[in-house]
Amino acid sequence: MPSPPHAFHTPQTSYTKDDLLRSSEGGYFGPGNAQLPAPPMLMMDRITEITLNGGEFGKGQIVGQLDITPSLWFFTCHALGDPVMPASLGLDAMWQMIGYWLGWSGSPGKGRAIGVGEVTLSGHVTPEIKRVRYEVDMRQVRRGKLTLGIANGRVLADDTCVYVAKDMRVSLVTPAD
């Protein structure tokens, strides 16, 4: 069983790109604990807010941002001649944030996306967008033999909501799982 994350990391209320890159290298929350993916799969440049009791349900919230430039890797390979960020990457970003939140809040283990209830797409992220904002509200957190985070989230392109996801689920696994 990995050591508790708080033995290695004192929780902050926001994180810079450098912090997130350190997290992607592993060990930020201690060996065997939550870590973000490395670029180019790291889908955020910063976490601007992270709380234990905020958000729509009062059980925690995490807000992240990704700066959009026309040179981002997915614009050149997803749909040739029709540059758009795949919606799956926005969903993955929110799953990344739930796993990060679980480690940040003190649970050991590595995050694994295990499902989503419903996703609604109402727009796109294109090279003309300046910034994507991910807002994730923790709805339920189970800790014990199984650590599970269930959350709802939104993806905003500049200030327009383009995706809504309900019942995103992330569990934390340990080497014994």
C-alpha positions as semicolon CSV with decimal commas, in nm:
position;residue;x (nm);y (nm);z (nm)
1;M;0,000;0,000;0,000
2;P;0,148;0,340;-0,094
3;S;0,220;0,595;0,177
4;P;-0,045;0,861;0,242
5;P;-0,006;1,148;-0,008
6;H;0,003;1,412;0,267
7;A;0,326;1,257;0,395
8;F;0,488;1,391;0,075
9;H;0,281;1,692;-0,023
10;T;0,114;1,978;0,158
11;P;-0,207;2,061;-0,029
12;Q;-0,220;2,397;-0,205
13;T;-0,525;2,586;-0,335
14;S;-0,381;2,620;-0,688
15;Y;-0,104;2,470;-0,902
16;T;0,119;2,608;-1,178
17;K;0,225;2,437;-1,500
18;D;0,559;2,350;-1,333
19;D;0,371;2,186;-1,043
20;L;0,160;1,982;-1,287
21;L;0,468;1,876;-1,484
22;R;0,633;1,760;-1,159
23;S;0,318;1,562;-1,083
24;S;0,341;1,393;-1,423
25;E;0,690;1,268;-1,334
26;G;0,546;1,071;-1,040
27;G;0,623;1,092;-0,673
28;Y;0,458;1,433;-0,621
29;F;0,208;1,268;-0,387
30;G;0,456;0,992;-0,302
31;P;0,554;0,669;-0,478
32;G;0,257;0,474;-0,614
33;N;0,015;0,762;-0,569
34;A;-0,179;0,988;-0,805
35;Q;0,008;1,149;-1,090
36;L;-0,095;1,335;-1,400
37;P;-0,003;1,215;-1,748
38;A;0,298;1,369;-1,920
39;P;0,262;1,602;-2,219
40;P;0,111;1,584;-2,469
41;M;-0,163;1,395;-2,276
42;L;-0,149;1,644;-1,987
43;M;-0,458;1,842;-2,082
44;M;-0,419;2,142;-1,853
45;D;-0,171;2,424;-1,796
46;R;-0,276;2,512;-1,443
47;I;-0,519;2,436;-1,165
48;T;-0,667;2,766;-1,051
49;E;-0,886;2,633;-0,769
50;I;-0,904;2,314;-0,569
51;T;-1,118;2,272;-0,257
52;L;-1,246;2,006;-0,020
53;N;-1,589;2,160;0,029
54;G;-1,663;2,377;-0,275
55;G;-1,861;2,312;-0,589
56;E;-2,225;2,242;-0,660
57;F;-2,251;1,961;-0,402
58;G;-2,024;2,110;-0,132
59;K;-1,795;1,804;-0,150
60;G;-1,503;1,955;-0,340
61;Q;-1,422;2,129;-0,663
62;I;-1,129;2,151;-0,899
63;V;-1,091;2,407;-1,179
64;G;-0,823;2,382;-1,444
65;Q;-0,727;2,570;-1,758
66;L;-0,562;2,490;-2,090
67;D;-0,424;2,769;-2,309
68;I;-0,522;2,708;-2,670
69;T;-0,282;2,776;-2,957
70;P;-0,318;2,666;-3,320
71;S;0,001;2,459;-3,282
72;L;-0,147;2,213;-3,030
73;W;-0,084;1,855;-3,145
74;F;-0,445;1,743;-3,179
75;F;-0,539;2,022;-3,423
76;T;-0,302;1,880;-3,687
77;C;-0,404;1,516;-3,665
78;H;-0,763;1,473;-3,546
79;A;-0,957;1,589;-3,851
80;L;-0,737;1,705;-4,136
81;G;-0,867;2,033;-4,273
82;D;-1,113;2,069;-3,984
83;P;-0,904;2,147;-3,675
84;V;-1,098;2,068;-3,361
85;M;-1,001;1,932;-3,018
86;P;-1,145;1,581;-2,981
87;A;-1,421;1,584;-2,721
88;S;-1,262;1,275;-2,566
89;L;-0,962;1,489;-2,464
90;G;-1,188;1,727;-2,271
91;L;-1,345;1,430;-2,095
92;D;-1,000;1,285;-2,024
93;A;-0,890;1,619;-1,876
94;M;-1,178;1,604;-1,629
95;W;-1,096;1,243;-1,538
96;Q;-0,734;1,353;-1,483
97;M;-0,858;1,624;-1,249
98;I;-1,074;1,384;-1,045
99;G;-0,777;1,149;-0,992
100;Y;-0,558;1,445;-0,898
101;W;-0,823;1,568;-0,653
102;L;-0,840;1,225;-0,488
103;G;-0,461;1,225;-0,433
104;W;-0,459;1,591;-0,328
105;S;-0,729;1,521;-0,071
106;G;-0,520;1,244;0,088
107;S;-0,615;0,911;-0,069
108;P;-0,336;0,674;-0,176
109;G;-0,325;0,501;-0,512
110;K;-0,316;0,586;-0,883
111;G;-0,622;0,717;-1,065
112;R;-0,805;0,514;-1,328
113;A;-1,107;0,639;-1,521
114;I;-1,382;0,381;-1,487
115;G;-1,682;0,543;-1,647
116;V;-1,911;0,832;-1,721
117;G;-2,288;0,846;-1,701
118;E;-2,374;1,102;-1,967
119;V;-2,185;1,344;-2,191
120;T;-2,355;1,625;-2,382
121;L;-2,166;1,816;-2,651
122;S;-2,296;2,155;-2,759
123;G;-1,989;2,309;-2,922
124;H;-1,623;2,264;-3,014
125;V;-1,275;2,378;-2,919
126;T;-1,110;2,522;-3,230
127;P;-0,779;2,708;-3,283
128;E;-0,964;3,041;-3,251
129;I;-1,042;2,970;-2,884
130;K;-0,798;3,130;-2,639
131;R;-0,856;2,921;-2,324
132;V;-1,040;2,611;-2,213
133;R;-1,168;2,599;-1,857
134;Y;-1,255;2,270;-1,691
135;E;-1,486;2,285;-1,387
136;V;-1,534;1,962;-1,191
137;D;-1,764;1,931;-0,890
138;M;-1,717;1,626;-0,670
139;R;-2,056;1,464;-0,608
140;Q;-1,955;1,161;-0,406
141;V;-1,629;1,034;-0,257
142;R;-1,585;0,685;-0,113
143;R;-1,271;0,601;0,077
144;G;-1,172;0,265;0,214
145;K;-1,084;-0,060;0,041
146;L;-1,205;0,109;-0,277
147;T;-1,145;0,479;-0,327
148;L;-1,391;0,622;-0,575
149;G;-1,465;0,976;-0,688
150;I;-1,785;1,059;-0,873
151;A;-1,817;1,406;-1,021
152;N;-1,998;1,626;-1,269
153;G;-1,805;1,860;-1,493
154;R;-1,813;2,122;-1,765
155;V;-1,574;2,228;-2,039
156;L;-1,588;2,594;-2,135
157;A;-1,431;2,728;-2,456
158;D;-1,347;3,085;-2,360
159;D;-1,671;3,152;-2,167
160;T;-1,906;2,921;-2,358
161;C;-1,995;2,579;-2,218
162;V;-1,926;2,320;-2,491
163;Y;-1,940;1,988;-2,299
164;V;-2,120;1,870;-1,987
165;A;-2,039;1,536;-1,825
166;K;-2,237;1,373;-1,545
167;D;-2,134;1,093;-1,315
168;M;-1,768;1,073;-1,420
169;R;-1,606;0,799;-1,213
170;V;-1,242;0,757;-1,117
171;S;-1,105;0,495;-0,877
172;L;-0,765;0,477;-0,718
173;V;-0,577;0,151;-0,755
174;T;-0,283;0,030;-0,550
175;P;-0,029;-0,242;-0,639
176;A;-0,240;-0,500;-0,451
177;D;-0,552;-0,417;-0,665
